[in-house]
Coordinates of C-alpha atoms in Angstrom, one line a residue:
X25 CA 82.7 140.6 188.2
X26 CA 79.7 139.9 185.8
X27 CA 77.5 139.8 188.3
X28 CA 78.7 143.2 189.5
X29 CA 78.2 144.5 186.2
X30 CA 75.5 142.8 184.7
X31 CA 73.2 143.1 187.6
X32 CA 74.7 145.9 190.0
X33 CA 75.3 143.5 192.4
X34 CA 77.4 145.1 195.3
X35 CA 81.0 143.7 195.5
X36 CA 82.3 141.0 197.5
X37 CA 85.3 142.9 200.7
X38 CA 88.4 142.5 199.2
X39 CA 87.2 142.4 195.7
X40 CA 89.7 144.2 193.7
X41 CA 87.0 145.0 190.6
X42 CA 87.3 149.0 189.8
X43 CA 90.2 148.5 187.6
X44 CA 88.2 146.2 185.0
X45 CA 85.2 148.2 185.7
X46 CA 86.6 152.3 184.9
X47 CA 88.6 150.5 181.9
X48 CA 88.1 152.3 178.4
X49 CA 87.5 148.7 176.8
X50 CA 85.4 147.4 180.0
X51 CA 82.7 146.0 177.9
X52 CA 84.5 144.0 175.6
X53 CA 86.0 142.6 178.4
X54 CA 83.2 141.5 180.1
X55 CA 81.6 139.9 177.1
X56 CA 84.6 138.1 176.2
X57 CA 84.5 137.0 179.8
X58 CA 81.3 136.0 179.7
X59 CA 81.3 133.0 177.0
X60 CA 84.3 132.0 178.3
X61 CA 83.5 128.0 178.9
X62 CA 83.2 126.9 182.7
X63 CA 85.0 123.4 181.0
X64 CA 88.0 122.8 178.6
X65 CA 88.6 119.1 177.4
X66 CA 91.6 119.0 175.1
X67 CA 94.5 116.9 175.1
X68 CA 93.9 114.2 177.2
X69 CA 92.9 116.7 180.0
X70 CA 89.9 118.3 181.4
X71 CA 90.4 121.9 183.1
X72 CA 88.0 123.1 185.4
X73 CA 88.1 126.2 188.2
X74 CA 87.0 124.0 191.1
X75 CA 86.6 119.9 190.3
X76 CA 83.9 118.0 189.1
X77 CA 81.8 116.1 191.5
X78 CA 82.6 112.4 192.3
X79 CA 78.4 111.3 190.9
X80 CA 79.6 112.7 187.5
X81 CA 80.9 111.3 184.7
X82 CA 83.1 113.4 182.4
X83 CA 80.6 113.3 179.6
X84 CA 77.6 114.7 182.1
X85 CA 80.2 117.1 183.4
X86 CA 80.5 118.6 180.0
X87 CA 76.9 118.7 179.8
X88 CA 76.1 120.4 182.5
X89 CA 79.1 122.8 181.5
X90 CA 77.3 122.8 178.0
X91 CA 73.9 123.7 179.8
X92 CA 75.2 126.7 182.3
X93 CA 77.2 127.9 179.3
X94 CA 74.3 128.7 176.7
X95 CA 72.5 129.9 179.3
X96 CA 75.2 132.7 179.7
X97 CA 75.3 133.6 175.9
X98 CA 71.8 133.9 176.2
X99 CA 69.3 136.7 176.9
X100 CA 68.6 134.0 180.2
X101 CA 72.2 135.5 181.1
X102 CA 70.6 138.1 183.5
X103 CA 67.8 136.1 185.2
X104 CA 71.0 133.6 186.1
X105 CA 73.2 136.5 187.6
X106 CA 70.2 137.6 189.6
X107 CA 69.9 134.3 191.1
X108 CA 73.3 133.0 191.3
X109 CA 74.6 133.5 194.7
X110 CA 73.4 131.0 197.5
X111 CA 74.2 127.1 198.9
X112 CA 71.2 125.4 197.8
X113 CA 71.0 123.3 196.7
X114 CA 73.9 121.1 197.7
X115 CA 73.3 118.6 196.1
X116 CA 72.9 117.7 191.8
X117 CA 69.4 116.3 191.2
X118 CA 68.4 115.8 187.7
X119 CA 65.1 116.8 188.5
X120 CA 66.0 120.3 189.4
X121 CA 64.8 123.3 187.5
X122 CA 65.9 126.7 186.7
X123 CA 67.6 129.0 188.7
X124 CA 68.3 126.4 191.2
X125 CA 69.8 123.4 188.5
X126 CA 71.8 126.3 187.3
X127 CA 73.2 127.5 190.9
X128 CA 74.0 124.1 191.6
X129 CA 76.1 123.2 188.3
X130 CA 77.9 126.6 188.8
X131 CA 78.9 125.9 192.4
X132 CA 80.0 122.4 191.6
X133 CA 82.2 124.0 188.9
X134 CA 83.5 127.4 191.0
X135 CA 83.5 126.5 194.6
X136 CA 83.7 123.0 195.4
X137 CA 86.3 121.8 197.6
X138 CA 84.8 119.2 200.2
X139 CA 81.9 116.8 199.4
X140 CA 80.1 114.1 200.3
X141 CA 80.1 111.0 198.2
X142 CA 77.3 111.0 197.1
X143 CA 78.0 115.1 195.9
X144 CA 76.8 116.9 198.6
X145 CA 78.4 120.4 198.7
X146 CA 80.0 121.8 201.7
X147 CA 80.8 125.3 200.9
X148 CA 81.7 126.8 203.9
X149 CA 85.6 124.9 204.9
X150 CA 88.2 126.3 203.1
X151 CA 90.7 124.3 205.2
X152 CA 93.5 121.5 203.8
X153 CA 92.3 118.4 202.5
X154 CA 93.2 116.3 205.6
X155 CA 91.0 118.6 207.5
X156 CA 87.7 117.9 205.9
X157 CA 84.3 118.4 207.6
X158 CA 82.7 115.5 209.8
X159 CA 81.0 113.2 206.6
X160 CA 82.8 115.2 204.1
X161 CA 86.2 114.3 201.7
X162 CA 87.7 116.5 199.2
X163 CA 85.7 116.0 196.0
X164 CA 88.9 114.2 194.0
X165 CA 89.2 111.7 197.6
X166 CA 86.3 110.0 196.8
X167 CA 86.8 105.8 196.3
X168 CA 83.9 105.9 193.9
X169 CA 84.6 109.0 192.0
X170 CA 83.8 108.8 188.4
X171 CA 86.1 110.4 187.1
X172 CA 89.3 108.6 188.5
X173 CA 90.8 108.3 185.0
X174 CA 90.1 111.5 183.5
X175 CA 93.5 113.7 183.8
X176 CA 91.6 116.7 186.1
X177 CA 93.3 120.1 186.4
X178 CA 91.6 122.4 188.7
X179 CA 93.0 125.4 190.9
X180 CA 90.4 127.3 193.5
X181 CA 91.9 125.5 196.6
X182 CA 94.9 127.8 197.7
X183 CA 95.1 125.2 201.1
X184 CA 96.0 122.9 199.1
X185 CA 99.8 124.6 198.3
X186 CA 99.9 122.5 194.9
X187 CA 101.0 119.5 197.1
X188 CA 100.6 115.7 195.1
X189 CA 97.0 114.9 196.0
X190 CA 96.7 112.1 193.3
X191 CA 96.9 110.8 190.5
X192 CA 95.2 112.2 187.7
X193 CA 94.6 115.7 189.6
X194 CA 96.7 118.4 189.0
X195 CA 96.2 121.3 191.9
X196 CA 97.2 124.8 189.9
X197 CA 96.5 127.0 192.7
X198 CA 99.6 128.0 194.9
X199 CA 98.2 131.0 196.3
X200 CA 99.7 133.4 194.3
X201 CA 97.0 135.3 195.0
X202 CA 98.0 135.5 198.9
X203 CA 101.5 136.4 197.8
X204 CA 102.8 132.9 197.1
X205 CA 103.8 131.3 194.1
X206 CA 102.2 131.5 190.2
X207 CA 102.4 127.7 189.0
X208 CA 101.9 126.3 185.4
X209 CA 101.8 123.1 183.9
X210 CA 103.5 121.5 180.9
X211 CA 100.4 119.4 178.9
X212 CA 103.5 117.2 177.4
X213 CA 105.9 116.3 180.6
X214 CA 103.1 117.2 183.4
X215 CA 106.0 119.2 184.9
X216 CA 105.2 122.3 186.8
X217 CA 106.9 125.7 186.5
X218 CA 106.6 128.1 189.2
X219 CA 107.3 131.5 189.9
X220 CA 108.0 133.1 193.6
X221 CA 107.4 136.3 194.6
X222 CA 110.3 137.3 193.7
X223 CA 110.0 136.4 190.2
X224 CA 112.6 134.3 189.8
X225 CA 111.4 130.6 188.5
X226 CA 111.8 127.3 190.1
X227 CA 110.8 124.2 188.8
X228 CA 109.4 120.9 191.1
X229 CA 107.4 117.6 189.8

Protein backbone atom coordinates (compact mmCIF):
# COMPACT_ATOMS: atom_id res chain seq x y z
CA UNK A 1 0.00 0.00 0.00
CA UNK A 2 2.85 2.62 0.70
CA UNK A 3 4.68 1.63 -1.89
CA UNK A 4 1.71 2.10 -4.19
CA UNK A 5 1.30 5.46 -2.90
CA UNK A 6 4.43 6.71 -2.04
CA UNK A 7 6.17 5.76 -5.15
CA UNK A 8 3.29 4.89 -7.80
CA UNK A 9 4.28 1.56 -7.81
CA UNK A 10 1.69 -0.52 -9.84
CA UNK A 11 -0.41 -2.89 -7.63
CA UNK A 12 0.16 -6.30 -6.84
CA UNK A 13 -3.36 -8.87 -8.83
CA UNK A 14 -5.65 -9.30 -6.28
CA UNK A 15 -4.66 -6.33 -4.33
CA UNK A 16 -7.70 -4.82 -2.92
CA UNK A 17 -6.05 -1.07 -2.39
CA UNK A 18 -8.67 1.53 -4.04
CA UNK A 19 -10.76 1.70 -1.04
CA UNK A 20 -7.78 3.15 1.22
CA UNK A 21 -6.52 5.00 -1.74
CA UNK A 22 -10.05 7.22 -2.98
CA UNK A 23 -10.63 7.59 1.00
CA UNK A 24 -11.31 11.30 2.12
CA UNK A 25 -8.72 10.74 5.08
CA UNK A 26 -6.19 8.61 2.80
CA UNK A 27 -3.27 10.49 3.90
CA UNK A 28 -3.47 10.33 7.41
CA UNK A 29 -3.89 6.94 6.93
CA UNK A 30 -0.94 6.22 5.20
CA UNK A 31 1.31 8.15 7.53
CA UNK A 32 -0.06 6.60 10.45
CA UNK A 33 0.68 3.45 8.59
CA UNK A 34 3.84 4.31 7.88
CA UNK A 35 5.59 4.60 11.48
CA UNK A 36 3.83 1.85 12.46
CA UNK A 37 6.83 -0.46 14.03
CA UNK A 38 7.75 -3.73 12.05
CA UNK A 39 8.37 -5.16 16.02
CA UNK A 40 6.29 -4.97 19.25
CA UNK A 41 8.05 -6.35 22.55
CA UNK A 42 5.67 -5.96 25.49
CA UNK A 43 4.60 -8.27 27.95
CA UNK A 44 6.68 -11.07 27.86
CA UNK A 45 6.01 -11.28 23.98
CA UNK A 46 7.45 -10.26 20.80
CA UNK A 47 4.95 -9.73 17.71
CA UNK A 48 6.18 -9.74 14.44
CA UNK A 49 4.29 -10.08 10.76
CA UNK A 50 6.41 -13.00 9.54
CA UNK A 51 9.20 -14.51 12.35
CA UNK A 52 12.55 -13.55 13.09
CA UNK A 53 15.31 -15.47 11.71
CA UNK A 54 16.92 -18.45 13.67
CA UNK A 55 20.96 -16.24 13.50
CA UNK A 56 19.13 -13.51 15.46
CA UNK A 57 18.93 -12.79 18.82
CA UNK A 58 15.88 -10.82 20.10
CA UNK A 59 17.94 -7.87 20.96
CA UNK A 60 19.52 -7.69 17.16
CA UNK A 61 15.97 -8.34 15.95
CA UNK A 62 14.85 -5.15 17.54
CA UNK A 63 17.73 -3.53 16.09
CA UNK A 64 17.31 -4.24 12.92
CA UNK A 65 13.51 -3.41 13.43
CA UNK A 66 14.86 -0.11 15.11
CA UNK A 67 17.09 0.44 11.83
CA UNK A 68 14.28 -0.21 8.96
CA UNK A 69 11.93 1.74 11.18
CA UNK A 70 13.82 5.31 11.21
CA UNK A 71 14.57 4.76 7.95
CA UNK A 72 10.71 5.01 7.19
CA UNK A 73 10.08 8.14 9.38
CA UNK A 74 12.75 9.54 7.43
CA UNK A 75 13.11 11.58 4.22
CA UNK A 76 15.28 8.01 3.22
CA UNK A 77 11.48 6.73 3.31
CA UNK A 78 11.22 7.05 -0.59
CA UNK A 79 14.65 5.81 -1.76
CA UNK A 80 13.60 2.46 0.48
CA UNK A 81 10.07 2.10 -1.26
CA UNK A 82 11.86 2.50 -4.60
CA UNK A 83 14.09 -0.29 -3.86
CA UNK A 84 12.17 -2.58 -1.75
CA UNK A 85 10.79 -5.29 -3.75
CA UNK A 86 13.27 -8.22 -4.78
CA UNK A 87 14.95 -11.75 -3.11
CA UNK A 88 18.31 -10.60 -2.64
CA UNK A 89 19.82 -10.87 -0.74
CA UNK A 90 18.71 -14.01 1.09
CA UNK A 91 20.76 -13.96 3.39
CA UNK A 92 21.56 -11.09 6.68
CA UNK A 93 25.16 -10.05 6.41
CA UNK A 94 26.28 -7.31 8.70
CA UNK A 95 28.35 -6.05 6.20
CA UNK A 96 25.52 -5.11 3.87
CA UNK A 97 24.70 -1.59 2.93
CA UNK A 98 21.74 0.39 1.93
CA UNK A 99 19.09 -0.49 -0.04
CA UNK A 100 20.12 -4.08 0.02
CA UNK A 101 20.68 -4.36 4.30
CA UNK A 102 17.26 -2.74 4.28
CA UNK A 103 15.51 -5.23 1.68
CA UNK A 104 16.84 -7.93 3.57
CA UNK A 105 15.71 -6.94 7.26
CA UNK A 106 12.19 -6.17 5.71
CA UNK A 107 11.85 -9.55 4.07
CA UNK A 108 13.04 -11.35 7.18
CA UNK A 109 10.25 -9.38 9.01
CA UNK A 110 7.19 -9.57 6.17
CA UNK A 111 7.84 -12.69 4.19
CA UNK A 112 9.72 -15.34 5.81
CA UNK A 113 8.38 -18.59 6.07
CA UNK A 114 11.14 -21.38 5.21
CA UNK A 115 14.94 -20.91 5.88
CA UNK A 116 17.94 -22.25 6.08
CA UNK A 117 19.80 -22.44 9.38
CA UNK A 118 22.00 -20.54 8.92
CA UNK A 119 19.00 -17.63 7.67
CA UNK A 120 18.87 -18.17 4.19
CA UNK A 121 15.54 -16.97 2.82
CA UNK A 122 13.43 -19.02 0.58
CA UNK A 123 10.73 -16.85 -0.54
CA UNK A 124 9.16 -18.60 -3.14
CA UNK A 125 7.12 -21.93 -1.06
CA UNK A 126 4.14 -20.91 0.52
CA UNK A 127 3.34 -24.64 1.30
CA UNK A 128 2.82 -26.28 5.07
CA UNK A 129 5.53 -26.53 7.30
CA UNK A 130 6.13 -30.28 6.82
CA UNK A 131 6.57 -29.55 3.22
CA UNK A 132 9.61 -27.32 3.29
CA UNK A 133 12.04 -26.93 0.34
CA UNK A 134 15.07 -29.47 -0.08
CA UNK A 135 17.84 -27.72 2.68
CA UNK A 136 15.15 -25.56 4.04
CA UNK A 137 12.90 -25.68 7.61
CA UNK A 138 10.39 -23.30 8.71
CA UNK A 139 12.27 -20.40 10.38
CA UNK A 140 10.85 -21.29 14.12
CA UNK A 141 12.04 -25.35 13.30
CA UNK A 142 15.37 -24.57 13.60
CA UNK A 143 17.51 -26.67 16.54
CA UNK A 144 19.78 -23.69 16.92
CA UNK A 145 17.34 -20.85 16.73
CA UNK A 146 18.06 -18.11 18.99
CA UNK A 147 15.28 -17.15 19.89
CA UNK A 148 13.79 -20.47 21.42
CA UNK A 149 12.75 -18.72 24.57
CA UNK A 150 11.38 -15.63 23.49
CA UNK A 151 7.36 -15.96 23.41
CA UNK A 152 7.11 -15.29 19.28
CA UNK A 153 3.67 -14.30 17.81
CA UNK A 154 3.71 -14.03 14.18
CA UNK A 155 0.79 -14.58 11.44
CA UNK A 156 1.75 -14.26 7.46
CA UNK A 157 1.63 -18.18 7.00
CA UNK A 158 -2.13 -18.98 6.21
CA UNK A 159 -0.71 -22.95 5.45
CA UNK A 160 -0.10 -23.10 8.58
CA UNK A 161 -4.11 -23.12 9.79
CA UNK A 162 -2.94 -21.84 13.42
CA UNK A 163 -2.09 -25.54 14.11
CA UNK A 164 0.52 -26.02 17.54
CA UNK A 165 3.92 -25.67 15.84
CA UNK A 166 5.76 -25.13 19.21
CA UNK A 167 6.30 -23.83 22.00
CA UNK A 168 6.91 -20.31 22.35
CA UNK A 169 5.24 -19.57 18.70
CA UNK A 170 1.98 -18.56 18.45
CA UNK A 171 0.67 -18.80 14.56
CA UNK A 172 -2.18 -15.81 14.31
CA UNK A 173 -2.93 -16.36 10.77
CA UNK A 174 -6.01 -18.76 10.03
CA UNK A 175 -6.71 -17.55 6.73
CA UNK A 176 -9.32 -15.44 7.34
CA UNK A 177 -8.27 -13.74 4.56
CA UNK A 178 -9.18 -16.87 2.26
CA UNK A 179 -12.53 -17.01 3.93
CA UNK A 180 -11.45 -18.96 7.03
CA UNK A 181 -11.40 -18.02 10.48
CA UNK A 182 -10.24 -14.47 12.38
CA UNK A 183 -8.10 -15.81 15.46
CA UNK A 184 -6.87 -13.70 18.56
CA UNK A 185 -4.93 -14.39 21.40
CA UNK A 186 -5.33 -13.70 25.18
CA UNK A 187 -1.65 -12.18 26.41
CA UNK A 188 -2.84 -13.50 30.08
CA UNK A 189 -4.20 -17.30 29.44
CA UNK A 190 -2.42 -17.72 25.78
CA UNK A 191 -6.00 -18.90 24.85
CA UNK A 192 -7.20 -18.30 21.36
CA UNK A 193 -10.58 -16.88 20.31
CA UNK A 194 -11.71 -17.45 16.90
CA UNK A 195 -14.30 -16.34 14.73
CA UNK A 196 -15.82 -18.41 11.57
CA UNK A 197 -17.22 -17.12 8.72
CA UNK A 198 -20.16 -17.17 10.04
CA UNK A 199 -19.43 -14.99 12.75
CA UNK A 200 -20.28 -16.89 15.49
CA UNK A 201 -17.12 -17.54 17.96
CA UNK A 202 -15.43 -20.60 18.99
CA UNK A 203 -12.78 -21.00 21.26
CA UNK A 204 -9.67 -23.87 21.05
CA UNK A 205 -6.17 -23.95 22.95
Amino acid sequence: LLAVARRGCGAMPGDTLEEILDAPDCADLLDWLQVQPLLIHAAGYTLVHAGIPPQWTLQEAQQRAAEVETVLRSPQAEQFFAAMYGNQPDTWCAQLSAPERWRTITNYFTRMRFCHQDGRLELRSKQPPEHPPPGFAPWFAHANRRTLNEKIIFGHWAALAGRNVGANVFPLDTGCVWGDRLRLMCLDSEQYVEWPCSGQHTRST
